PDB file of C-alpha atoms in Angstrom:
ATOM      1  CA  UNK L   1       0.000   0.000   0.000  1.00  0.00           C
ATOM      2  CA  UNK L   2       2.574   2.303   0.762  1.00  0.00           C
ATOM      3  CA  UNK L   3       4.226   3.875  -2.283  1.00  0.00           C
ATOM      4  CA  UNK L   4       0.676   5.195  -3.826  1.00  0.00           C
ATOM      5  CA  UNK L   5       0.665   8.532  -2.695  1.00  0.00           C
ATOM      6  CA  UNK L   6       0.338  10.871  -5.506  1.00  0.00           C
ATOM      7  CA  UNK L   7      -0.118  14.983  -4.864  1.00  0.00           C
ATOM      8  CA  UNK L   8      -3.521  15.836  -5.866  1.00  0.00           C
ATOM      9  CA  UNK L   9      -3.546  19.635  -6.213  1.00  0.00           C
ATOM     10  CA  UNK L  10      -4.565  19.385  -9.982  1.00  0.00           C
ATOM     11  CA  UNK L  11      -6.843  17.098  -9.416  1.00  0.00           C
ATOM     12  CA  UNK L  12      -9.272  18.750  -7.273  1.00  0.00           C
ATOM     13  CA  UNK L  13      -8.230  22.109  -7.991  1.00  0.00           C
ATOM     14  CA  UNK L  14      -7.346  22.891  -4.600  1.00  0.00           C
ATOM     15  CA  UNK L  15     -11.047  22.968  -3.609  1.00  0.00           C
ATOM     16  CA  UNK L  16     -11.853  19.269  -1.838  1.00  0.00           C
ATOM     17  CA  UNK L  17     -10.972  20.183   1.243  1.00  0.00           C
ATOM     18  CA  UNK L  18     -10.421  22.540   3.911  1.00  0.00           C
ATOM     19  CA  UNK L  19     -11.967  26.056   4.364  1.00  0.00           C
ATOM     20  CA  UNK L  20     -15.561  27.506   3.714  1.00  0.00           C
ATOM     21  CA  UNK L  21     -15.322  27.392  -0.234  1.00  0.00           C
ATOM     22  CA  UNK L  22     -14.097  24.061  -0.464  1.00  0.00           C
ATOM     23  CA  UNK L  23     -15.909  20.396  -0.225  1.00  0.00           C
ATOM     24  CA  UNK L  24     -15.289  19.661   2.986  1.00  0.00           C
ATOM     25  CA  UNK L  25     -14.933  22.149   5.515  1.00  0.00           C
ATOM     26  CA  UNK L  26     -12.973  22.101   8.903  1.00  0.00           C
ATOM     27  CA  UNK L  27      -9.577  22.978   8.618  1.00  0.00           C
ATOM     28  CA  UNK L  28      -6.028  21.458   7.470  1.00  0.00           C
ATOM     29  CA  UNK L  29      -4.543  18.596  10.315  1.00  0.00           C
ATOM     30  CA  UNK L  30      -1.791  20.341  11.491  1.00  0.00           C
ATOM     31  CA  UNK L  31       1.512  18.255  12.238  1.00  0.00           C
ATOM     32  CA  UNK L  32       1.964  17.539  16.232  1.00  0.00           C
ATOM     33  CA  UNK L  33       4.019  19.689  18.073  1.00  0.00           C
ATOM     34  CA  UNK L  34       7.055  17.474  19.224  1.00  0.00           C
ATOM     35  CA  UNK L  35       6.853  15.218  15.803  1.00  0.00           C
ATOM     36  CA  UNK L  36      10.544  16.011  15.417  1.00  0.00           C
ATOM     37  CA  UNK L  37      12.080  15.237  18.768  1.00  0.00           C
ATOM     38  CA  UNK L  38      11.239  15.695  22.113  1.00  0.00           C
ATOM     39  CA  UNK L  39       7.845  13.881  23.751  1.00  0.00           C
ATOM     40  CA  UNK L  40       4.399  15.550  23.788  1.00  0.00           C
ATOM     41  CA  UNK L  41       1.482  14.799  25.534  1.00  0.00           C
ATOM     42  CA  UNK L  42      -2.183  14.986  23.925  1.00  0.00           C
ATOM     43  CA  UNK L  43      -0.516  16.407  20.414  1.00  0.00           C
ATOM     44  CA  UNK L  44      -2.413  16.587  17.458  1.00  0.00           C
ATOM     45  CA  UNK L  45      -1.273  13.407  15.166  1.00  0.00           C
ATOM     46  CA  UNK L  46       0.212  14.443  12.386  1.00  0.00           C
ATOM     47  CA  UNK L  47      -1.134  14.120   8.475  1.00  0.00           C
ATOM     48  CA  UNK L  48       1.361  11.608   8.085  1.00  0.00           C
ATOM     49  CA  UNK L  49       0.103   9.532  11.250  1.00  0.00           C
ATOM     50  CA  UNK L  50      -4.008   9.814   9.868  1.00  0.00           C
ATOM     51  CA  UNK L  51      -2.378   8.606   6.240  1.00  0.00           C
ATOM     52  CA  UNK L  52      -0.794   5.509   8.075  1.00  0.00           C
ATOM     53  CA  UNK L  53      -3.722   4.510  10.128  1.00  0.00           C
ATOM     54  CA  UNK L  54      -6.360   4.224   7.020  1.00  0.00           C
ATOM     55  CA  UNK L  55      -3.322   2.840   5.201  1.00  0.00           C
ATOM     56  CA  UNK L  56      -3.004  -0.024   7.941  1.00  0.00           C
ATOM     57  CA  UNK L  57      -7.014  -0.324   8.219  1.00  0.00           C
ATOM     58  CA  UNK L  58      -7.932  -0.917   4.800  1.00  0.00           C
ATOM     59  CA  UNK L  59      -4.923  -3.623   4.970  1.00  0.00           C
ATOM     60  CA  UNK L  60      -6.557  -4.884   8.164  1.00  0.00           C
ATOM     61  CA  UNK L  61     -10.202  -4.799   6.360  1.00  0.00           C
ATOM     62  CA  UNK L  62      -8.440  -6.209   3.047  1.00  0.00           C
ATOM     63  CA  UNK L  63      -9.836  -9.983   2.285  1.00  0.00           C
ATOM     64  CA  UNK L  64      -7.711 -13.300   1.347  1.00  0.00           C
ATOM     65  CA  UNK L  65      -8.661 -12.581  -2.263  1.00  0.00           C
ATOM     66  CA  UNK L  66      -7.093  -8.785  -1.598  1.00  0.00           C
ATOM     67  CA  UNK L  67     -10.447  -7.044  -2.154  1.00  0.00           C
ATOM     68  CA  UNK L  68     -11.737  -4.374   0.247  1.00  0.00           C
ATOM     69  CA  UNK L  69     -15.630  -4.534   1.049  1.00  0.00           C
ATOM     70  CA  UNK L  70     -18.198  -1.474   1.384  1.00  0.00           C
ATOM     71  CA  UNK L  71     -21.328  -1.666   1.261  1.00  0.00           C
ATOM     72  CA  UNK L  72     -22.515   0.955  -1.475  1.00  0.00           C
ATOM     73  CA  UNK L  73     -26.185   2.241  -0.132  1.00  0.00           C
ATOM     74  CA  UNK L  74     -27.195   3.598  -2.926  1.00  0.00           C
ATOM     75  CA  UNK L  75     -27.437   0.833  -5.115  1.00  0.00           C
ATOM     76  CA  UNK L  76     -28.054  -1.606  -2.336  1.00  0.00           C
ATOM     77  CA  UNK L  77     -25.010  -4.221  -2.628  1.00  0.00           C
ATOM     78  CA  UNK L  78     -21.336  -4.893  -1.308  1.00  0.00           C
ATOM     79  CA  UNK L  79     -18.600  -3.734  -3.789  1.00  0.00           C
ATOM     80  CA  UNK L  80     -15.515  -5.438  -4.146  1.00  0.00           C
ATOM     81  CA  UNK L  81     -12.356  -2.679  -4.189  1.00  0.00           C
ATOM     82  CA  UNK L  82      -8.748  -2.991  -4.503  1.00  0.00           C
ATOM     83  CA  UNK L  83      -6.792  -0.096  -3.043  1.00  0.00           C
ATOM     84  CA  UNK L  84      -5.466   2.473  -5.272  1.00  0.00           C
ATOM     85  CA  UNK L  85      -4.203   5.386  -2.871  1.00  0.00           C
ATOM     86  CA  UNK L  86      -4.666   7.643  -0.226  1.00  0.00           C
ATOM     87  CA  UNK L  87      -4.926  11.456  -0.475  1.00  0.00           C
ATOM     88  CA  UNK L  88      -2.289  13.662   0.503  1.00  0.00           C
ATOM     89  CA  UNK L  89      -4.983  16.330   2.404  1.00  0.00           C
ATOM     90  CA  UNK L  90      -6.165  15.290   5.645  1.00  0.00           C
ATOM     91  CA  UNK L  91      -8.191  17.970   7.283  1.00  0.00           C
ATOM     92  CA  UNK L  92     -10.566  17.690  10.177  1.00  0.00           C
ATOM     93  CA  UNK L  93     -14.105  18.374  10.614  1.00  0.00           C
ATOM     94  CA  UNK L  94     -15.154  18.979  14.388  1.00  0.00           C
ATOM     95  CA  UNK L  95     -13.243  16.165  16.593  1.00  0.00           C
ATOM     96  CA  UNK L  96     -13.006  13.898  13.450  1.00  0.00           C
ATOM     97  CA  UNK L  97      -9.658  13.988  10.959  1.00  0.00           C
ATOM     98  CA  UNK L  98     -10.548  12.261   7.579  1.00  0.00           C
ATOM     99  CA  UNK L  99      -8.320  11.837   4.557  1.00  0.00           C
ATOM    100  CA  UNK L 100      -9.925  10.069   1.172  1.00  0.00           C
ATOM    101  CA  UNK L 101      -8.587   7.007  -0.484  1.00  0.00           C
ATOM    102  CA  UNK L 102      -8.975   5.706  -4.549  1.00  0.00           C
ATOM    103  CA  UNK L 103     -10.085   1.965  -4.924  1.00  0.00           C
ATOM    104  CA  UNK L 104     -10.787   0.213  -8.018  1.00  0.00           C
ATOM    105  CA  UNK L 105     -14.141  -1.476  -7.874  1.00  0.00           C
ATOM    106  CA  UNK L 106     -12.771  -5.214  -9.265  1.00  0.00           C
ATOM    107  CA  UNK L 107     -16.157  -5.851 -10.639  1.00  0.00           C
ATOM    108  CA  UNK L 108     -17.245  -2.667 -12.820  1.00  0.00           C
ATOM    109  CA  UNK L 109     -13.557  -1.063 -13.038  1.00  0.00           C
ATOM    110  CA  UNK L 110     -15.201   1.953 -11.544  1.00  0.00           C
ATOM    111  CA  UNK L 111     -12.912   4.608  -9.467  1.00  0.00           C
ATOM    112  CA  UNK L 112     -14.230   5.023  -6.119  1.00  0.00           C
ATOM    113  CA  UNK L 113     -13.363   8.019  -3.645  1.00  0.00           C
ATOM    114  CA  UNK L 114     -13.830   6.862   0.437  1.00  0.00           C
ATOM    115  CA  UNK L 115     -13.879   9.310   2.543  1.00  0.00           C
ATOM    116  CA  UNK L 116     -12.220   7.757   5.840  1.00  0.00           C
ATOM    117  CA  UNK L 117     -13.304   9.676   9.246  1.00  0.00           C
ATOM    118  CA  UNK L 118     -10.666   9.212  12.102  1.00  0.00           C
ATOM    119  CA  UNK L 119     -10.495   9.642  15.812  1.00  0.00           C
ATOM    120  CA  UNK L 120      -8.197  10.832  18.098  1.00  0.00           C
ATOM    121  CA  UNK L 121      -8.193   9.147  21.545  1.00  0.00           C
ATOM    122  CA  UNK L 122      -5.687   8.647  24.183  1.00  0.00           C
ATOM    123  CA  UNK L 123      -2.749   8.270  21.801  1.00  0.00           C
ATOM    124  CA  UNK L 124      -4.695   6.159  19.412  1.00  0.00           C
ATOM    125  CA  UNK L 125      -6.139   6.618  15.808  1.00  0.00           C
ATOM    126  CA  UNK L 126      -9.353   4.657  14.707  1.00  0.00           C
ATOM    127  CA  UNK L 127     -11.484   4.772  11.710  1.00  0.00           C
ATOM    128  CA  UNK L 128     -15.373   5.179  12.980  1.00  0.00           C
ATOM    129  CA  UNK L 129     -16.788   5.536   9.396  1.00  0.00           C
ATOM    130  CA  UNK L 130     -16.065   4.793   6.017  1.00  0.00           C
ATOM    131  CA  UNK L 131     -17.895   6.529   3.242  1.00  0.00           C
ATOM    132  CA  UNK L 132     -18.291   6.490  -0.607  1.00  0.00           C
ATOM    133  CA  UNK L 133     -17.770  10.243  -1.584  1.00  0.00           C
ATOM    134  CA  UNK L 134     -17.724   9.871  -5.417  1.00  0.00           C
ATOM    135  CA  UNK L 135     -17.807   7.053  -7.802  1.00  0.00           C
ATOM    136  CA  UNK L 136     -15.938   7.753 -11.338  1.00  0.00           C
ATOM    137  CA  UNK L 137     -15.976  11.599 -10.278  1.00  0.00           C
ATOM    138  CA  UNK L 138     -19.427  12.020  -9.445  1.00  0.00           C
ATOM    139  CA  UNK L 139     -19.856  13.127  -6.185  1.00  0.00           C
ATOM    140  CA  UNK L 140     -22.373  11.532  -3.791  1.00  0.00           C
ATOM    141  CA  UNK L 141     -22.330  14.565  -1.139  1.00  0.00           C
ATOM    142  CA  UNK L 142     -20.939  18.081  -0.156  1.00  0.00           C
ATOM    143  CA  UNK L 143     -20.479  19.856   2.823  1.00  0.00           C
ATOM    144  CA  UNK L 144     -21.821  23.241   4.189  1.00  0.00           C
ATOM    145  CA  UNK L 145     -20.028  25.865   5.731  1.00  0.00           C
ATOM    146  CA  UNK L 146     -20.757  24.704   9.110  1.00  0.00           C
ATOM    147  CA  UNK L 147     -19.558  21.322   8.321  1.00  0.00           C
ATOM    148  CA  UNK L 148     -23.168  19.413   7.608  1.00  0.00           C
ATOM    149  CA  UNK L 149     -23.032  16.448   4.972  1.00  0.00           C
ATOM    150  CA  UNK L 150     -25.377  17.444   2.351  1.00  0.00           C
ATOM    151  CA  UNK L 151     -26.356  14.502   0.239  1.00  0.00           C
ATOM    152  CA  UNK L 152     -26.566  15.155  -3.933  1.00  0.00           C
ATOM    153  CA  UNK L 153     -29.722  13.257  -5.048  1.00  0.00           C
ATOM    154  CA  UNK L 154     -28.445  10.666  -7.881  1.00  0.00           C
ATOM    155  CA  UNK L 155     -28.947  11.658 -11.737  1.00  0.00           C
ATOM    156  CA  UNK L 156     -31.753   9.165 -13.185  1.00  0.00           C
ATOM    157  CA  UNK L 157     -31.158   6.638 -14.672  1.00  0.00           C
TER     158      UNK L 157
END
C-alpha cells in the first residue's frame, strides 16, 4: 500500500478540502508539536500519522482474495475494491480527521473516492466511518459551511 501517494492539487483544484469554499470544511490537520524530537502529551497526530492509520485499516479490512468490502447504499449491494491510494490532504471536521482514499471497484472497473473519518483518543487513531464520496468523479455529497453532509440526489437513470 505504501508507495501510492500521488499529490492531488490538480486534481481537485485545490477545492476538496479545507476552508468555507471548499468540499469539505474544517480545517487542514496540522503536524503535532514534538513530531521532530522531544515527547508531547495529547498532540495533534500528524497528516502523516491519519495517512498511516487508514493505510493499515484498509490492509486490516483487506480480504484473502485482496479485495476491500463497502457496502454501497445507494445501489443496495457490497462492492468489491482494490486499493489504489490515499490522499495527501487530511483535514478535520469537528473532533473527526478524515483523509480520502482511490479503490478500483474489481467488478465494474469503476474509481471510487472513500472518505475515511478518524479519531483521536488517548494516543490512538481509529477509523469510525467509512464513506463512498464519489464514484468515477461524481460526487455523492458536499459539505456546508458549518460542516453538515449534504447529500446530492443521484442523476436518473
Amino acid at each position: 500500500l505504501a508507495g501510492h501517494r500521488v499529490a492531488e492539487s490538480a486534481e481537485h483544484g485545490g477545492k476538496e478540502h479545507g476552508g468555507a469554499t471548499q468540499e469539505h470544511g474544517g480545517t487542514a490537520a496540522t503536524p503535532a508539536a514534538g513530531e521532530h524530537g522531544g515527547q508531547v502529551v495529547s498532540a495533534a497526530p500528524s497528516a502523516e500519522e491519519i495517512r498511516g492509520r487508514i493505510e493499515r485499516y484498509v490492509r486490516e479490512q483487506t480480504g484473502p482474495d485482496g479485495t476491500f468490502l463497502i457496502t454501497d447504499q445507494e445501489r443496495g449491494d457490497t462492492r468489491r475494491l482494490q486499493f489504489v491510494r490515499v490522499h495527501e490532504r487530511v483535514g478535520k471536521t469537528g473532533e473527526l480527521y478524515y483523509a480520502c482514499t482511490d479503490m478500483r471497484d474489481v467488478t465494474s472497473g469503476q474509481l471510487l473516492d472513500l472518505d475515511f473519518d478518524v479519531q483521536a483518543s488517548g494516543g490512538n487513531l481509529e477509523v469510525v466511518e467509512t464513506r463512498i464520496h464519489k464514484v468515477d468523479g461524481t460526487a455523492r455529497y458536499t459539505y456546508d459551511e458549518h460542516d453538515n453532509r449534504i447529500p446530492i440526489p443521484p442523476e436518473p437513470r
